[in-house]
Every structure is written in C-alpha cells, then in structure tokens.
XYZ file of C-alpha atoms in Angstrom:
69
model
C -7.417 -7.750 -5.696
C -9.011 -4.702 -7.953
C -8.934 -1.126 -6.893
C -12.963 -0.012 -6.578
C -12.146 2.902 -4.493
C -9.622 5.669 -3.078
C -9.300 7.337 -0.030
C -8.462 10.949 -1.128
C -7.303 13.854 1.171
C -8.301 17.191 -0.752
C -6.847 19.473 1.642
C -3.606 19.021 4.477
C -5.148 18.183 8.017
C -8.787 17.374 6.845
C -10.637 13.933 6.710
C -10.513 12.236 3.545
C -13.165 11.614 1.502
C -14.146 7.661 -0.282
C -14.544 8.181 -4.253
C -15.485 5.309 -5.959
C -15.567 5.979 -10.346
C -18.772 4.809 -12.197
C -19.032 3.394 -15.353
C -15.982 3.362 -17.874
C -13.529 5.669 -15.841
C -10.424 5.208 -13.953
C -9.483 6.328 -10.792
C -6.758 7.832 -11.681
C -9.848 10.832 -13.756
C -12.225 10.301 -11.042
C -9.216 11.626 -8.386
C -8.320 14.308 -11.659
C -11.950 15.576 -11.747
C -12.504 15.666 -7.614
C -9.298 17.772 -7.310
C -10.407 19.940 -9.880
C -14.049 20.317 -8.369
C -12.782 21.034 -4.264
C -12.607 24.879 -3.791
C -12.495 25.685 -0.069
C -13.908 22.902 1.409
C -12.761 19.315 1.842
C -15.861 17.887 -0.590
C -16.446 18.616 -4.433
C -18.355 22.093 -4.423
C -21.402 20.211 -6.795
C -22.041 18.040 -3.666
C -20.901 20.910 -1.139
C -24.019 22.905 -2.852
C -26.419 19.945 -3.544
C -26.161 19.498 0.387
C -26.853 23.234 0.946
C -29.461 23.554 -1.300
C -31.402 20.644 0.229
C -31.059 22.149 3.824
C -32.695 25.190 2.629
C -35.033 23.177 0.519
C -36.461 21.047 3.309
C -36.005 24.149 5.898
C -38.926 25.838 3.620
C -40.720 22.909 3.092
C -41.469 22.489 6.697
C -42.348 25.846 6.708
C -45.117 25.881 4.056
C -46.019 22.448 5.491
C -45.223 21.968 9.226
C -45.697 18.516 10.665
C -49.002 18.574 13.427
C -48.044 16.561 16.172
C-alpha cells in the first residue's frame, strides 16, 4: 500500500500530469519542486523546453539529412 506516484493538476481545468520522485525524495518535494518549475503551461518548463528543443532538433536534422525513399 506505498505511495510511488501522484496525480498533480498544475493549473484549474487542465489534465494532470503523473510524477513519480527518484531516489531519496518524497513526494511531498517532488510536488514542491514541479509547482515551482510550471510557468504557463500545464508541464515543468525544463521538460516543456527539452520537448521543444528536440522538435527543432530533429526538424533540422531531417533537413541536413532527408530520408531517400
């Protein structure tokens, strides 16, 4: 019957988002540092900007190196 995870609404009227903590730290910080790191969006901004900067990443990728079919 242990807690691994939350179900965390950031925002009123959006989807909540699963956090699950990693080594050696409670929910009650990983909920702490998630609030802290939402901005305008529903998700953290580091993983808001990770997901971003991938788009773009592959988008130029396939650009330099487009796939012959």
């Amino acid at each position: 019957n242990q807690k691994v995870g939350i179900v965390l609404r950031t925002q009123t009227n959006v989807k909540p988002i699963f956090i699950s903590p990693g080594h050696k730290i409670s929910l009650k910080s990983v909920k702490d540092i998630v609030m802290r790191c939402v901005k305008s969006c529903r998700i953290p901004e580091p993983l808001r900007l990770a997901d971003i900067y991938s788009k773009i990443f592959k988008r130029e990728k396939q650009t330099i190196n487009p796939v012959i079919s």
